[in-house]
Amino acid sequence: MPLKHIVCPVDGSEHALRAVAHAAHLAAALKSRLTLLSVRPYVIGRNQVVEMVTPGEAAEILAAAANLARSHGVETAATVDFQARDVAFAIVDYAEREKADLIVMGSAGKDAVRRFLLGSTSMDVLRKSVCPVTIVH
């Protein structure tokens, strides 16, 4: 199966940056399209929506990830940023809508408290995705 489109979710964590390096190596070697995806989680309070990551922070995370991808042989990586309550669902939904052939993501992100309470985002993506998922440690 040819890998024409690789999606790599990023959150600025060390694991996510290792995943970017791995995804970029694959994309460069296979001449695949690479999309770096920032999904900004939010929670709904009584009278407000609380952003867990601001648009500015997401832009910085995506810029750093794109620079890293460039240093690993990917001249142009697409960057996508949006908000979602369920990060894992948003990643899987995006990959399906955009017909991704592979999701490459880090094994642990910056959501340690949420992960402790609700479960790992990477494990949720692994369970829900219809395309292959590579988890990078």
CSV table of N, CA, C and O in Angstrom, one decimal:
chain,number,residue,atom,x,y,z
A,1,MET,N,0.8,-1.2,0.0
A,1,MET,CA,0.0,0.0,0.0
A,1,MET,C,0.9,1.2,0.0
A,1,MET,O,1.7,1.4,0.9
A,2,PRO,N,0.8,2.1,-1.0
A,2,PRO,CA,1.6,3.3,-1.0
A,2,PRO,C,1.1,4.3,0.1
A,2,PRO,O,-0.1,4.4,0.3
A,3,LEU,N,2.1,5.0,0.7
A,3,LEU,CA,1.8,6.0,1.7
A,3,LEU,C,1.9,7.3,1.0
A,3,LEU,O,3.0,7.9,1.0
A,4,LYS,N,0.8,7.9,0.6
A,4,LYS,CA,0.8,9.1,-0.1
A,4,LYS,C,0.6,10.3,0.8
A,4,LYS,O,1.0,11.4,0.5
A,5,HIS,N,-0.1,10.1,2.0
A,5,HIS,CA,-0.4,11.2,2.9
A,5,HIS,C,-0.2,10.7,4.3
A,5,HIS,O,-0.8,9.8,4.8
A,6,ILE,N,0.7,11.4,5.0
A,6,ILE,CA,1.0,11.0,6.4
A,6,ILE,C,0.6,12.2,7.3
A,6,ILE,O,0.9,13.4,7.0
A,7,VAL,N,-0.2,11.9,8.3
A,7,VAL,CA,-0.6,12.9,9.3
A,7,VAL,C,0.1,12.7,10.6
A,7,VAL,O,0.2,11.6,11.1
A,8,CYS,N,0.6,13.8,11.1
A,8,CYS,CA,1.4,13.8,12.4
A,8,CYS,C,0.9,14.8,13.4
A,8,CYS,O,1.1,16.0,13.2
A,9,PRO,N,0.1,14.4,14.4
A,9,PRO,CA,-0.4,15.3,15.4
A,9,PRO,C,0.7,15.8,16.3
A,9,PRO,O,1.6,15.0,16.6
A,10,VAL,N,0.7,17.1,16.6
A,10,VAL,CA,1.8,17.6,17.4
A,10,VAL,C,1.2,18.4,18.6
A,10,VAL,O,0.2,19.1,18.4
A,11,ASP,N,1.9,18.4,19.7
A,11,ASP,CA,1.5,19.2,20.9
A,11,ASP,C,2.7,19.9,21.5
A,11,ASP,O,2.5,20.5,22.6
A,12,GLY,N,3.8,19.8,20.9
A,12,GLY,CA,5.0,20.4,21.5
A,12,GLY,C,5.8,19.6,22.4
A,12,GLY,O,6.9,20.0,22.9
A,13,SER,N,5.3,18.4,22.8
A,13,SER,CA,6.0,17.5,23.7
A,13,SER,C,7.2,16.9,23.0
A,13,SER,O,7.3,16.8,21.8
A,14,GLU,N,8.1,16.3,23.8
A,14,GLU,CA,9.3,15.6,23.3
A,14,GLU,C,8.9,14.4,22.4
A,14,GLU,O,9.4,14.2,21.4
A,15,HIS,N,7.9,13.7,22.9
A,15,HIS,CA,7.4,12.5,22.1
A,15,HIS,C,6.8,13.0,20.8
A,15,HIS,O,7.1,12.3,19.8
A,16,ALA,N,6.1,14.1,20.8
A,16,ALA,CA,5.5,14.5,19.5
A,16,ALA,C,6.6,15.0,18.5
A,16,ALA,O,6.6,14.7,17.3
A,17,LEU,N,7.7,15.6,19.1
A,17,LEU,CA,8.8,16.0,18.2
A,17,LEU,C,9.5,14.8,17.6
A,17,LEU,O,10.0,14.8,16.5
A,18,ARG,N,9.7,13.8,18.4
A,18,ARG,CA,10.3,12.5,17.9
A,18,ARG,C,9.4,11.9,16.8
A,18,ARG,O,9.9,11.4,15.8
A,19,ALA,N,8.1,12.0,17.0
A,19,ALA,CA,7.2,11.5,15.9
A,19,ALA,C,7.3,12.4,14.7
A,19,ALA,O,7.2,11.8,13.6
A,20,VAL,N,7.5,13.7,14.8
A,20,VAL,CA,7.6,14.5,13.6
A,20,VAL,C,8.9,14.1,12.8
A,20,VAL,O,8.9,14.0,11.6
A,21,ALA,N,10.0,13.9,13.6
A,21,ALA,CA,11.2,13.4,12.9
A,21,ALA,C,11.0,12.1,12.2
A,21,ALA,O,11.4,12.0,11.0
A,22,HIS,N,10.3,11.2,12.8
A,22,HIS,CA,10.1,9.9,12.2
A,22,HIS,C,9.2,10.0,10.9
A,22,HIS,O,9.4,9.5,9.9
A,23,ALA,N,8.1,10.8,11.1
A,23,ALA,CA,7.2,11.1,10.0
A,23,ALA,C,7.9,11.8,8.8
A,23,ALA,O,7.6,11.4,7.7
A,24,ALA,N,8.7,12.7,9.1
A,24,ALA,CA,9.4,13.4,8.1
A,24,ALA,C,10.4,12.5,7.3
A,24,ALA,O,10.5,12.6,6.1
A,25,HIS,N,11.1,11.6,8.1
A,25,HIS,CA,12.0,10.7,7.4
A,25,HIS,C,11.2,9.8,6.5
A,25,HIS,O,11.6,9.6,5.3
A,26,LEU,N,10.0,9.3,6.9
A,26,LEU,CA,9.2,8.5,6.1
A,26,LEU,C,8.7,9.3,4.8
A,26,LEU,O,8.7,8.8,3.7
A,27,ALA,N,8.2,10.5,5.1
A,27,ALA,CA,7.6,11.3,4.0
A,27,ALA,C,8.7,11.6,3.0
A,27,ALA,O,8.4,11.6,1.8
A,28,ALA,N,9.9,11.9,3.4
A,28,ALA,CA,11.0,12.3,2.5
A,28,ALA,C,11.4,11.0,1.7
A,28,ALA,O,11.6,11.1,0.5
A,29,ALA,N,11.5,9.9,2.3
A,29,ALA,CA,11.9,8.7,1.7
A,29,ALA,C,10.9,8.2,0.7
A,29,ALA,O,11.2,7.7,-0.4
A,30,LEU,N,9.6,8.3,1.0
A,30,LEU,CA,8.5,7.8,0.2
A,30,LEU,C,7.9,8.8,-0.7
A,30,LEU,O,6.9,8.6,-1.4
A,31,LYS,N,8.4,10.1,-0.6
A,31,LYS,CA,7.9,11.2,-1.4
A,31,LYS,C,6.4,11.4,-1.1
A,31,LYS,O,5.6,11.6,-2.0
A,32,SER,N,6.0,11.3,0.2
A,32,SER,CA,4.7,11.4,0.7
A,32,SER,C,4.4,12.9,1.1
A,32,SER,O,5.3,13.6,1.5
A,33,ARG,N,3.1,13.2,1.1
A,33,ARG,CA,2.7,14.5,1.7
A,33,ARG,C,2.6,14.4,3.2
A,33,ARG,O,2.1,13.4,3.7
A,34,LEU,N,3.1,15.4,3.9
A,34,LEU,CA,3.1,15.4,5.4
A,34,LEU,C,2.3,16.5,5.9
A,34,LEU,O,2.5,17.7,5.4
A,35,THR,N,1.3,16.2,6.7
A,35,THR,CA,0.5,17.2,7.4
A,35,THR,C,0.8,17.2,8.9
A,35,THR,O,0.6,16.1,9.5
A,36,LEU,N,1.1,18.3,9.4
A,36,LEU,CA,1.3,18.5,10.9
A,36,LEU,C,0.0,19.1,11.4
A,36,LEU,O,-0.5,20.1,10.9
A,37,LEU,N,-0.5,18.4,12.4
A,37,LEU,CA,-1.9,18.7,12.9
A,37,LEU,C,-1.8,19.1,14.4
A,37,LEU,O,-1.3,18.3,15.2
A,38,SER,N,-2.3,20.3,14.7
A,38,SER,CA,-2.5,20.7,16.0
A,38,SER,C,-3.9,20.8,16.4
A,38,SER,O,-4.7,21.5,15.8
A,39,VAL,N,-4.3,19.9,17.3
A,39,VAL,CA,-5.7,19.9,17.8
A,39,VAL,C,-5.7,20.6,19.2
A,39,VAL,O,-5.1,20.0,20.1
A,40,ARG,N,-6.3,21.7,19.3
A,40,ARG,CA,-6.3,22.5,20.6
A,40,ARG,C,-7.5,22.1,21.4
A,40,ARG,O,-8.7,22.4,21.1
A,41,PRO,N,-7.3,21.3,22.5
A,41,PRO,CA,-8.4,20.9,23.4
A,41,PRO,C,-9.0,22.1,24.1
A,41,PRO,O,-8.3,23.1,24.4
A,42,TYR,N,-10.3,22.0,24.4
A,42,TYR,CA,-10.9,23.0,25.3
A,42,TYR,C,-11.9,22.2,26.2
A,42,TYR,O,-12.3,21.1,25.9
A,43,VAL,N,-12.3,22.9,27.2
A,43,VAL,CA,-13.3,22.4,28.1
A,43,VAL,C,-14.4,23.5,28.3
A,43,VAL,O,-14.1,24.7,28.1
A,44,ILE,N,-15.6,23.0,28.5
A,44,ILE,CA,-16.7,23.9,28.6
A,44,ILE,C,-17.1,24.0,30.1
A,44,ILE,O,-17.4,23.0,30.7
A,45,GLY,N,-16.9,25.2,30.6
A,45,GLY,CA,-17.3,25.5,32.0
A,45,GLY,C,-18.7,25.9,32.1
A,45,GLY,O,-19.5,25.9,31.1
A,46,ARG,N,-19.0,26.5,33.2
A,46,ARG,CA,-20.4,26.9,33.4
A,46,ARG,C,-20.8,28.0,32.5
A,46,ARG,O,-21.9,27.9,31.8
A,47,ASN,N,-20.0,29.0,32.3
A,47,ASN,CA,-20.4,30.1,31.5
A,47,ASN,C,-19.3,30.5,30.5
A,47,ASN,O,-19.3,31.6,29.9
A,48,GLN,N,-18.4,29.6,30.3
A,48,GLN,CA,-17.3,29.9,29.4
A,48,GLN,C,-16.6,28.7,28.8
A,48,GLN,O,-16.8,27.6,29.3
A,49,VAL,N,-15.9,28.9,27.7
A,49,VAL,CA,-15.1,27.9,27.1
A,49,VAL,C,-13.6,28.2,27.5
A,49,VAL,O,-13.2,29.3,27.3
A,50,VAL,N,-12.9,27.2,28.0
A,50,VAL,CA,-11.6,27.4,28.4
A,50,VAL,C,-10.7,26.7,27.5
A,50,VAL,O,-10.7,25.4,27.3
A,51,GLU,N,-9.8,27.4,26.8
A,51,GLU,CA,-8.8,26.9,25.9
A,51,GLU,C,-7.7,26.3,26.6
A,51,GLU,O,-7.1,27.0,27.5
A,52,MET,N,-7.3,25.1,26.3
A,52,MET,CA,-6.1,24.4,27.0
A,52,MET,C,-4.8,24.9,26.3
A,52,MET,O,-3.8,24.9,26.9
A,53,VAL,N,-4.9,25.2,25.0
A,53,VAL,CA,-3.8,25.7,24.2
A,53,VAL,C,-4.3,26.9,23.4
A,53,VAL,O,-5.4,26.8,22.8
A,54,THR,N,-3.6,28.0,23.5
A,54,THR,CA,-4.1,29.2,22.7
A,54,THR,C,-3.7,29.1,21.2
A,54,THR,O,-2.8,28.3,20.9
A,55,PRO,N,-4.3,29.8,20.3
A,55,PRO,CA,-3.9,29.8,18.9
A,55,PRO,C,-2.5,30.2,18.8
A,55,PRO,O,-1.8,29.6,17.9
A,56,GLY,N,-2.0,31.1,19.5
A,56,GLY,CA,-0.6,31.5,19.5
A,56,GLY,C,0.4,30.4,19.8
A,56,GLY,O,1.4,30.2,19.2
A,57,GLU,N,0.0,29.7,20.9
A,57,GLU,CA,0.9,28.6,21.3
A,57,GLU,C,0.9,27.5,20.2
A,57,GLU,O,1.9,26.9,19.9
A,58,ALA,N,-0.3,27.2,19.6
A,58,ALA,CA,-0.4,26.2,18.6
A,58,ALA,C,0.4,26.6,17.4
A,58,ALA,O,1.1,25.8,16.8
A,59,ALA,N,0.4,27.9,17.0
A,59,ALA,CA,1.2,28.4,15.9
A,59,ALA,C,2.7,28.2,16.2
A,59,ALA,O,3.4,27.8,15.2
A,60,GLU,N,3.1,28.4,17.4
A,60,GLU,CA,4.6,28.2,17.7
A,60,GLU,C,4.9,26.7,17.6
A,60,GLU,O,6.0,26.3,17.1
A,61,ILE,N,4.0,25.9,18.1
A,61,ILE,CA,4.2,24.4,18.1
A,61,ILE,C,4.3,23.9,16.7
A,61,ILE,O,5.2,23.2,16.3
A,62,LEU,N,3.4,24.4,15.8
A,62,LEU,CA,3.4,24.0,14.4
A,62,LEU,C,4.7,24.5,13.7
A,62,LEU,O,5.2,23.8,12.8
A,63,ALA,N,5.1,25.7,14.0
A,63,ALA,CA,6.3,26.3,13.3
A,63,ALA,C,7.5,25.5,13.7
A,63,ALA,O,8.3,25.2,12.8
A,64,ALA,N,7.6,25.1,15.0
A,64,ALA,CA,8.8,24.3,15.4
A,64,ALA,C,8.7,22.9,14.8
A,64,ALA,O,9.8,22.4,14.3
A,65,ALA,N,7.5,22.3,14.7
A,65,ALA,CA,7.4,21.0,14.0
A,65,ALA,C,7.8,21.1,12.5
A,65,ALA,O,8.4,20.2,12.0
A,66,ALA,N,7.3,22.2,11.9
A,66,ALA,CA,7.6,22.3,10.4
A,66,ALA,C,9.1,22.5,10.2
A,66,ALA,O,9.7,22.0,9.3
A,67,ASN,N,9.8,23.3,11.1
A,67,ASN,CA,11.2,23.4,11.0
A,67,ASN,C,11.9,22.1,11.2
A,67,ASN,O,12.9,21.8,10.5
A,68,LEU,N,11.5,21.3,12.1
A,68,LEU,CA,12.1,20.0,12.4
A,68,LEU,C,11.9,19.1,11.1
A,68,LEU,O,12.8,18.4,10.7
A,69,ALA,N,10.7,19.1,10.6
A,69,ALA,CA,10.4,18.3,9.4
A,69,ALA,C,11.3,18.7,8.2
A,69,ALA,O,11.8,17.9,7.5
A,70,ARG,N,11.5,20.0,8.1
A,70,ARG,CA,12.4,20.6,7.0
A,70,ARG,C,13.8,20.0,7.2
A,70,ARG,O,14.5,19.6,6.3
A,71,SER,N,14.2,20.0,8.5
A,71,SER,CA,15.6,19.5,8.8
A,71,SER,C,15.8,18.0,8.5
A,71,SER,O,16.9,17.5,8.4
A,72,HIS,N,14.6,17.3,8.4
A,72,HIS,CA,14.7,15.9,8.1
A,72,HIS,C,14.2,15.6,6.7
A,72,HIS,O,13.9,14.5,6.4
A,73,GLY,N,14.3,16.6,5.8
A,73,GLY,CA,14.1,16.3,4.4
A,73,GLY,C,12.8,16.7,3.8
A,73,GLY,O,12.5,16.5,2.6
A,74,VAL,N,11.8,17.2,4.5
A,74,VAL,CA,10.5,17.6,4.0
A,74,VAL,C,10.5,19.1,3.8
A,74,VAL,O,10.5,19.9,4.8
A,75,GLU,N,10.5,19.5,2.5
A,75,GLU,CA,10.6,20.9,2.2
A,75,GLU,C,9.3,21.7,2.7
A,75,GLU,O,9.4,22.7,3.2
A,76,THR,N,8.2,21.1,2.4
A,76,THR,CA,6.9,21.8,2.7
A,76,THR,C,6.0,20.8,3.4
A,76,THR,O,5.5,19.8,2.7
A,77,ALA,N,5.7,21.0,4.6
A,77,ALA,CA,4.7,20.2,5.4
A,77,ALA,C,3.5,21.1,5.6
A,77,ALA,O,3.7,22.3,6.0
A,78,ALA,N,2.4,20.6,5.3
A,78,ALA,CA,1.1,21.4,5.6
A,78,ALA,C,0.9,21.5,7.1
A,78,ALA,O,1.3,20.5,7.8
A,79,THR,N,0.4,22.6,7.5
A,79,THR,CA,0.1,22.7,9.0
A,79,THR,C,-1.4,23.0,9.1
A,79,THR,O,-1.9,23.9,8.4
A,80,VAL,N,-2.0,22.3,10.0
A,80,VAL,CA,-3.5,22.5,10.3
A,80,VAL,C,-3.7,22.7,11.8
A,80,VAL,O,-3.1,21.9,12.6
A,81,ASP,N,-4.5,23.6,12.1
A,81,ASP,CA,-4.8,23.9,13.5
A,81,ASP,C,-6.3,24.1,13.7
A,81,ASP,O,-6.9,24.8,13.0
A,82,PHE,N,-6.9,23.4,14.7
A,82,PHE,CA,-8.3,23.6,15.0
A,82,PHE,C,-8.6,23.2,16.5
A,82,PHE,O,-7.7,22.5,17.1
A,83,GLN,N,-9.7,23.6,17.0
A,83,GLN,CA,-10.1,23.2,18.3
A,83,GLN,C,-11.0,22.0,18.3
A,83,GLN,O,-11.8,21.8,17.4
A,84,ALA,N,-11.0,21.2,19.4
A,84,ALA,CA,-11.9,20.1,19.5
A,84,ALA,C,-11.9,19.7,21.0
A,84,ALA,O,-11.0,19.8,21.7
A,85,ARG,N,-13.1,19.2,21.4
A,85,ARG,CA,-13.2,18.7,22.8
A,85,ARG,C,-12.5,17.3,22.9
A,85,ARG,O,-11.9,17.1,23.9
A,86,ASP,N,-12.7,16.5,21.9
A,86,ASP,CA,-12.1,15.1,22.0
A,86,ASP,C,-11.0,15.1,21.0
A,86,ASP,O,-11.2,15.0,19.8
A,87,VAL,N,-9.7,15.2,21.5
A,87,VAL,CA,-8.6,15.3,20.6
A,87,VAL,C,-8.4,14.0,19.8
A,87,VAL,O,-8.2,14.1,18.6
A,88,ALA,N,-8.5,12.9,20.4
A,88,ALA,CA,-8.4,11.6,19.6
A,88,ALA,C,-9.4,11.5,18.5
A,88,ALA,O,-9.0,11.2,17.3
A,89,PHE,N,-10.6,11.8,18.8
A,89,PHE,CA,-11.7,11.8,17.7
A,89,PHE,C,-11.3,12.7,16.6
A,89,PHE,O,-11.5,12.4,15.4
A,90,ALA,N,-10.9,13.9,17.0
A,90,ALA,CA,-10.6,15.0,16.0
A,90,ALA,C,-9.4,14.5,15.1
A,90,ALA,O,-9.5,14.7,13.8
A,91,ILE,N,-8.4,13.9,15.6
A,91,ILE,CA,-7.3,13.4,14.8
A,91,ILE,C,-7.8,12.3,13.9
A,91,ILE,O,-7.5,12.3,12.7
A,92,VAL,N,-8.5,11.3,14.4
A,92,VAL,CA,-9.1,10.2,13.5
A,92,VAL,C,-10.0,10.8,12.4
A,92,VAL,O,-9.9,10.4,11.3
A,93,ASP,N,-10.9,11.7,12.8
A,93,ASP,CA,-11.8,12.3,11.9
A,93,ASP,C,-11.1,13.0,10.8
A,93,ASP,O,-11.4,12.9,9.6
A,94,TYR,N,-10.1,13.8,11.1
A,94,TYR,CA,-9.3,14.6,10.2
A,94,TYR,C,-8.6,13.6,9.2
A,94,TYR,O,-8.6,13.8,8.0
A,95,ALA,N,-7.9,12.6,9.8
A,95,ALA,CA,-7.2,11.6,8.9
A,95,ALA,C,-8.2,10.9,7.9
A,95,ALA,O,-7.8,10.7,6.8
A,96,GLU,N,-9.4,10.6,8.4
A,96,GLU,CA,-10.4,10.0,7.5
A,96,GLU,C,-10.8,10.9,6.4
A,96,GLU,O,-10.9,10.6,5.2
A,97,ARG,N,-11.2,12.2,6.8
A,97,ARG,CA,-11.7,13.1,5.8
A,97,ARG,C,-10.6,13.5,4.8
A,97,ARG,O,-11.0,13.6,3.6
A,98,GLU,N,-9.4,13.5,5.2
A,98,GLU,CA,-8.3,13.9,4.3
A,98,GLU,C,-7.6,12.7,3.6
A,98,GLU,O,-6.6,12.8,3.0
A,99,LYS,N,-8.2,11.5,3.9
A,99,LYS,CA,-7.7,10.3,3.3
A,99,LYS,C,-6.2,10.0,3.6
A,99,LYS,O,-5.4,9.7,2.7
A,100,ALA,N,-5.9,10.2,4.8
A,100,ALA,CA,-4.5,9.9,5.2
A,100,ALA,C,-4.2,8.4,5.1
A,100,ALA,O,-5.1,7.5,5.4
A,101,ASP,N,-3.0,8.0,4.8
A,101,ASP,CA,-2.6,6.6,4.7
A,101,ASP,C,-2.0,6.1,6.0
A,101,ASP,O,-1.8,4.9,6.2
A,102,LEU,N,-1.5,7.1,6.8
A,102,LEU,CA,-0.8,6.7,8.0
A,102,LEU,C,-0.9,7.9,9.0
A,102,LEU,O,-0.8,9.1,8.6
A,103,ILE,N,-1.1,7.6,10.3
A,103,ILE,CA,-0.9,8.6,11.3
A,103,ILE,C,0.3,8.2,12.1
A,103,ILE,O,0.5,7.1,12.5
A,104,VAL,N,1.2,9.2,12.3
A,104,VAL,CA,2.4,9.0,13.1
A,104,VAL,C,2.3,9.9,14.3
A,104,VAL,O,2.2,11.2,14.1
A,105,MET,N,2.3,9.4,15.5
A,105,MET,CA,2.2,10.3,16.7
A,105,MET,C,3.0,9.8,17.9
A,105,MET,O,3.4,8.6,17.9
A,106,GLY,N,3.3,10.7,18.8
A,106,GLY,CA,4.1,10.4,20.0
A,106,GLY,C,3.3,9.5,21.0
A,106,GLY,O,2.0,9.5,21.0
A,107,SER,N,4.0,8.8,21.8
A,107,SER,CA,3.4,7.9,22.7
A,107,SER,C,2.8,8.6,23.9
A,107,SER,O,1.9,8.1,24.6
A,108,ALA,N,3.3,9.8,24.2
A,108,ALA,CA,2.8,10.5,25.4
A,108,ALA,C,2.9,12.0,25.0
A,108,ALA,O,3.9,12.4,24.4
A,109,GLY,N,1.9,12.8,25.4
A,109,GLY,CA,1.9,14.2,25.1
A,109,GLY,C,2.0,15.0,26.4
A,109,GLY,O,2.3,14.6,27.5
A,110,LYS,N,1.5,16.3,26.2
A,110,LYS,CA,1.5,17.2,27.4
A,110,LYS,C,0.2,17.1,28.2
A,110,LYS,O,0.0,18.0,29.0
A,111,ASP,N,-0.6,16.2,28.0
A,111,ASP,CA,-1.9,16.1,28.6
A,111,ASP,C,-1.9,15.0,29.8
A,111,ASP,O,-2.8,14.2,29.9
A,112,ALA,N,-0.8,15.0,30.6
A,112,ALA,CA,-0.6,14.0,31.6
A,112,ALA,C,-1.8,13.9,32.6
A,112,ALA,O,-2.2,12.8,32.9
A,113,VAL,N,-2.3,15.0,33.0
A,113,VAL,CA,-3.5,14.9,34.0
A,113,VAL,C,-4.7,14.4,33.3
A,113,VAL,O,-5.3,13.4,33.8
A,114,ARG,N,-5.0,14.8,32.1
A,114,ARG,CA,-6.2,14.3,31.4
A,114,ARG,C,-6.0,12.9,31.1
A,114,ARG,O,-6.9,12.0,31.2
A,115,ARG,N,-4.8,12.5,30.7
A,115,ARG,CA,-4.5,11.1,30.4
A,115,ARG,C,-4.7,10.2,31.6
A,115,ARG,O,-5.3,9.1,31.5
A,116,PHE,N,-4.3,10.7,32.7
A,116,PHE,CA,-4.4,9.9,34.0
A,116,PHE,C,-5.9,9.7,34.3
A,116,PHE,O,-6.4,8.6,34.7
A,117,LEU,N,-6.7,10.7,34.0
A,117,LEU,CA,-8.1,10.7,34.3
A,117,LEU,C,-9.0,10.0,33.2
A,117,LEU,O,-9.9,9.2,33.5
A,118,LEU,N,-8.6,10.2,32.0
A,118,LEU,CA,-9.4,9.7,30.9
A,118,LEU,C,-8.8,8.7,30.0
A,118,LEU,O,-9.5,8.1,29.2
A,119,GLY,N,-7.5,8.5,30.0
A,119,GLY,CA,-6.9,7.6,29.1
A,119,GLY,C,-6.0,8.3,28.0
A,119,GLY,O,-6.2,9.5,27.8
A,120,SER,N,-5.1,7.6,27.4
A,120,SER,CA,-4.2,8.1,26.5
A,120,SER,C,-4.8,8.5,25.2
A,120,SER,O,-5.5,7.7,24.6
A,121,THR,N,-4.4,9.6,24.7
A,121,THR,CA,-4.9,10.1,23.4
A,121,THR,C,-4.3,9.1,22.3
A,121,THR,O,-5.1,8.7,21.4
A,122,SER,N,-3.0,8.8,22.4
A,122,SER,CA,-2.5,7.9,21.4
A,122,SER,C,-3.2,6.5,21.4
A,122,SER,O,-3.4,5.9,20.3
A,123,MET,N,-3.5,6.0,22.5
A,123,MET,CA,-4.2,4.7,22.6
A,123,MET,C,-5.6,4.9,22.0
A,123,MET,O,-6.1,3.9,21.3
A,124,ASP,N,-6.3,6.0,22.2
A,124,ASP,CA,-7.6,6.2,21.7
A,124,ASP,C,-7.5,6.3,20.1
A,124,ASP,O,-8.4,5.7,19.4
A,125,VAL,N,-6.5,7.0,19.6
A,125,VAL,CA,-6.4,7.1,18.2
A,125,VAL,C,-6.1,5.7,17.6
A,125,VAL,O,-6.7,5.3,16.6
A,126,LEU,N,-5.3,4.9,18.3
A,126,LEU,CA,-4.9,3.6,17.8
A,126,LEU,C,-6.2,2.7,17.7
A,126,LEU,O,-6.4,2.0,16.8
A,127,ARG,N,-7.1,2.8,18.7
A,127,ARG,CA,-8.3,2.0,18.7
A,127,ARG,C,-9.3,2.5,17.7
A,127,ARG,O,-10.1,1.7,17.1
A,128,LYS,N,-9.4,3.8,17.4
A,128,LYS,CA,-10.5,4.4,16.6
A,128,LYS,C,-10.1,4.5,15.1
A,128,LYS,O,-11.0,4.6,14.3
A,129,SER,N,-8.9,4.5,14.8
A,129,SER,CA,-8.5,4.9,13.4
A,129,SER,C,-8.7,3.7,12.5
A,129,SER,O,-8.5,2.5,12.8
A,130,VAL,N,-9.1,4.1,11.3
A,130,VAL,CA,-9.3,3.1,10.2
A,130,VAL,C,-8.0,2.9,9.4
A,130,VAL,O,-7.9,2.0,8.6
A,131,CYS,N,-7.1,3.9,9.5
A,131,CYS,CA,-5.8,3.8,8.8
A,131,CYS,C,-4.7,3.4,9.8
A,131,CYS,O,-4.9,3.5,11.0
A,132,PRO,N,-3.6,2.8,9.3
A,132,PRO,CA,-2.5,2.4,10.2
A,132,PRO,C,-2.0,3.6,11.1
A,132,PRO,O,-2.1,4.8,10.6
A,133,VAL,N,-1.6,3.3,12.3
A,133,VAL,CA,-1.1,4.3,13.2
A,133,VAL,C,0.3,3.8,13.7
A,133,VAL,O,0.4,2.6,14.1
A,134,THR,N,1.3,4.7,13.6
A,134,THR,CA,2.6,4.4,14.2
A,134,THR,C,2.8,5.2,15.4
A,134,THR,O,2.6,6.5,15.4
A,135,ILE,N,3.1,4.6,16.6
A,135,ILE,CA,3.3,5.3,17.8
A,135,ILE,C,4.8,5.3,18.0
A,135,ILE,O,5.5,4.3,18.1
A,136,VAL,N,5.3,6.5,18.2
A,136,VAL,CA,6.8,6.7,18.4
A,136,VAL,C,7.0,7.0,19.9
A,136,VAL,O,6.4,7.9,20.5
A,137,HIS,N,8.0,6.3,20.4
A,137,HIS,CA,8.4,6.5,21.8
A,137,HIS,C,9.5,7.5,22.0
A,137,HIS,O,10.3,7.7,21.1
